[in-house]
Tab-separated table of C-alpha atoms in Angstrom:
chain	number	residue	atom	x	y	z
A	1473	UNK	CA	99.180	62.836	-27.135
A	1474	UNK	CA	96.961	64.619	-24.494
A	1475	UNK	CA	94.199	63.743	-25.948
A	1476	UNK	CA	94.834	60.048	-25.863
A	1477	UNK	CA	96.413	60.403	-22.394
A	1478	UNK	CA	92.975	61.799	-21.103
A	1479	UNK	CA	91.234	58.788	-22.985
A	1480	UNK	CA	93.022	56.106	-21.096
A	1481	UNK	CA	92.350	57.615	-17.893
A	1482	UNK	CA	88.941	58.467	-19.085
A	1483	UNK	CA	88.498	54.308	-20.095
A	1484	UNK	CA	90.565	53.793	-16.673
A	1485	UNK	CA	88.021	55.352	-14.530
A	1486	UNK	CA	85.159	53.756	-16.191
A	1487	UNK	CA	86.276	50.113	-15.713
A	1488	UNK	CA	86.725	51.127	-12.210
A	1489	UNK	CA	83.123	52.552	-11.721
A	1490	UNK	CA	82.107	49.668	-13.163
A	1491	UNK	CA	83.582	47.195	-11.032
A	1492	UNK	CA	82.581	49.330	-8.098
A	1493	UNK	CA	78.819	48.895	-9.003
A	1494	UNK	CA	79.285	45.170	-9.341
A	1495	UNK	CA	81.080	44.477	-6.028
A	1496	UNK	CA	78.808	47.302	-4.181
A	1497	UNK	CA	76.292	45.209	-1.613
A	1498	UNK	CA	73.721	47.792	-2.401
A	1499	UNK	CA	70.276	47.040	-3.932
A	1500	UNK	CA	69.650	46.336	-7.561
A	1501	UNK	CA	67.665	49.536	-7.576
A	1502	UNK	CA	70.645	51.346	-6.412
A	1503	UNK	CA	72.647	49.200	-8.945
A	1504	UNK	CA	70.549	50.852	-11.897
A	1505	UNK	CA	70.701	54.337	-10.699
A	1506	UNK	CA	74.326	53.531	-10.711
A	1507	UNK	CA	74.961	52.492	-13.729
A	1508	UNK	CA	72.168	55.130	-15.190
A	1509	UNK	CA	74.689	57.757	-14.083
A	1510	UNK	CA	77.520	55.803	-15.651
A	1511	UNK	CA	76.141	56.350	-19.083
A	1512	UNK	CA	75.490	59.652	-18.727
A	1513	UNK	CA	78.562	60.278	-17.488
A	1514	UNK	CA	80.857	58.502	-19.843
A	1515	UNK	CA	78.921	57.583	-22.774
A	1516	UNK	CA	75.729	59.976	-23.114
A	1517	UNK	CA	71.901	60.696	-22.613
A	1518	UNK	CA	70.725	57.077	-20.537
A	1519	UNK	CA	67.569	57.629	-22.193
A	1520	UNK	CA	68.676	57.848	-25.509
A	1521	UNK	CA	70.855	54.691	-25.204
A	1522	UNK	CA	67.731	52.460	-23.803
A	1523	UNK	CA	65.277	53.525	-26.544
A	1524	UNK	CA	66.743	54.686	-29.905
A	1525	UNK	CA	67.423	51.578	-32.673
A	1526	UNK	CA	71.128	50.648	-33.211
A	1527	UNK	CA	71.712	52.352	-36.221
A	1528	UNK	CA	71.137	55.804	-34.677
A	1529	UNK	CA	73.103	54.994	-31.710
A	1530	UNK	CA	76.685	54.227	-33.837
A	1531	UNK	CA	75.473	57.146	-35.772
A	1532	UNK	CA	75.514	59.239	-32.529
A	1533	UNK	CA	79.477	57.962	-31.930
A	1534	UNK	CA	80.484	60.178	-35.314
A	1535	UNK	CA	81.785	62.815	-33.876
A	1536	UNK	CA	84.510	60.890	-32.264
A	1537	UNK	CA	87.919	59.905	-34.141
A	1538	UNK	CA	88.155	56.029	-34.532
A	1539	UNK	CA	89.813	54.468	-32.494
A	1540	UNK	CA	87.951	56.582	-29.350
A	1541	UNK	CA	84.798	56.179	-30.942
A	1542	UNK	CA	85.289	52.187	-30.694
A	1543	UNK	CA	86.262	52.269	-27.447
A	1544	UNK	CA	83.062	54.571	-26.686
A	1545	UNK	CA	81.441	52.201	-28.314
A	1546	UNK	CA	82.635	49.070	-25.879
A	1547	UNK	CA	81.775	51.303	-22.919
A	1548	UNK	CA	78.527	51.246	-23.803
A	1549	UNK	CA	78.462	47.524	-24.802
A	1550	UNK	CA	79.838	46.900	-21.422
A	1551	UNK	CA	77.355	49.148	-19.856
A	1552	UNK	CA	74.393	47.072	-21.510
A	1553	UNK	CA	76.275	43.828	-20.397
A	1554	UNK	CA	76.528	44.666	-16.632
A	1555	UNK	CA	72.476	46.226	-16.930
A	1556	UNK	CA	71.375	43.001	-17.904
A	1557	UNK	CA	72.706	41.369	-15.207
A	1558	UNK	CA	70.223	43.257	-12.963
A	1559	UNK	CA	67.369	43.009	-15.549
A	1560	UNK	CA	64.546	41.127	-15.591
A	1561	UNK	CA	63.931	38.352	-18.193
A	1562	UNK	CA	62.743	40.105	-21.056
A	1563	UNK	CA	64.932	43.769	-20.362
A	1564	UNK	CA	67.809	41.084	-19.752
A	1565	UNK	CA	67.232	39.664	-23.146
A	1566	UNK	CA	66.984	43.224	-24.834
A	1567	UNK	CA	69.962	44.534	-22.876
A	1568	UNK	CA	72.657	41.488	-24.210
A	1569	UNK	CA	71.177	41.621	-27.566
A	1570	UNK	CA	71.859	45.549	-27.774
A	1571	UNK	CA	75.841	44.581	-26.071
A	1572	UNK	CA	76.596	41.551	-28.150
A	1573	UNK	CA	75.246	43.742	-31.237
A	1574	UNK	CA	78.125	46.733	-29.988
A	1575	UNK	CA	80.337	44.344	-29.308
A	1576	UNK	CA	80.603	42.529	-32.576
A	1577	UNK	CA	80.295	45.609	-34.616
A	1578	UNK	CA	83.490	46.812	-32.763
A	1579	UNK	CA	85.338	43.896	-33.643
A	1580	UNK	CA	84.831	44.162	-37.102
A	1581	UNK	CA	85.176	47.237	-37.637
A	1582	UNK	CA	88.120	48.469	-34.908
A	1583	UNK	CA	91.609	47.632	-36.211
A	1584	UNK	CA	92.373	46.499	-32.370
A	1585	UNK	CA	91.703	42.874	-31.543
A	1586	UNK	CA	90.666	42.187	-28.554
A	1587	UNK	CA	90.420	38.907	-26.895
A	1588	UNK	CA	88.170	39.780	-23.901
A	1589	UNK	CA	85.622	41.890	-26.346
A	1590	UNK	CA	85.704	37.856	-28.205
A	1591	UNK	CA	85.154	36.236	-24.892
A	1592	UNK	CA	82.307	39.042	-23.820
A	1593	UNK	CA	80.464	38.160	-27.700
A	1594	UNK	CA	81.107	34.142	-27.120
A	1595	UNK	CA	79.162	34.619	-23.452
A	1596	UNK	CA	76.477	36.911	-24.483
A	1597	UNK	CA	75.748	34.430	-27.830
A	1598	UNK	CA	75.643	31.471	-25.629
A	1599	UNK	CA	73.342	33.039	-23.177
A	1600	UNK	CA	71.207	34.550	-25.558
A	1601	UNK	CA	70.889	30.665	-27.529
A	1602	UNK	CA	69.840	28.974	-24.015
A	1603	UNK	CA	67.159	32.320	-23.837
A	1604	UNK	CA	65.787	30.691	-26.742
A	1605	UNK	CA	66.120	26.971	-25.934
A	1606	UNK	CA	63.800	27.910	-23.273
């Protein structure tokens, strides 16, 4: 009971950082610094999350129990969502692939459905089809 009490702050104060960087009026420089602390903070090593293949990054989620290690998960695919926002064409491309890939494996493997996580894959997957239209 703690423990999930401490989550849901924990996932509380995150979605509050996070909207925090994306109304601040500071430079997009500032914006990735941000958010750079954000992962460290709340999901792990920045550097680690930018460069290792997928596969080792659920891997890296083991050690939590399920239903946190989902929702660690989403953090992250949020955290790739917002950095692509900010990212130039090609990082922007790498960053949505890298959320929309989080984001779907949460929803089928997480026994919590979630409509916004559906929403966030519809967006990325039509952004990432007019990428390639282009």
């Amino acid at each position: 009971m703690i423990r999930q009490d401490y989550f849901l702050r924990l996932l509380r104060e995150f979605f509050e950082a996070l909207q925090l960087v994306l109304r601040s009026k500071t430079d997009i420089r500032q914006k990735k610094d941000d958010l750079n602390r954000m992962y460290d903070e709340y999901v792990g090593d920045s550097i680690f999350y930018h460069t290792a293949p997928m596969d080792e990054i659920v891997t890296s989620f083991q050690q939590y129990e399920d239903d946190m290690r989902y929702q660690k998960m989403e953090m992250l695919a949020y955290l790739y969502s917002v950095e692509a926002m900010y990212s130039g064409c090609i990082d922007k491309a790498m960053m949505q692939e890298r959320a929309l890939w989080l984001f779907t494996y949460v929803n089928k493997n997480s026994k919590e459905f979630s409509l916004d996580r559906q929403k966030k894959i519809d967006e990325l997957q039509k952004e990432l089809a007019n990428i390639v239209k282009r």
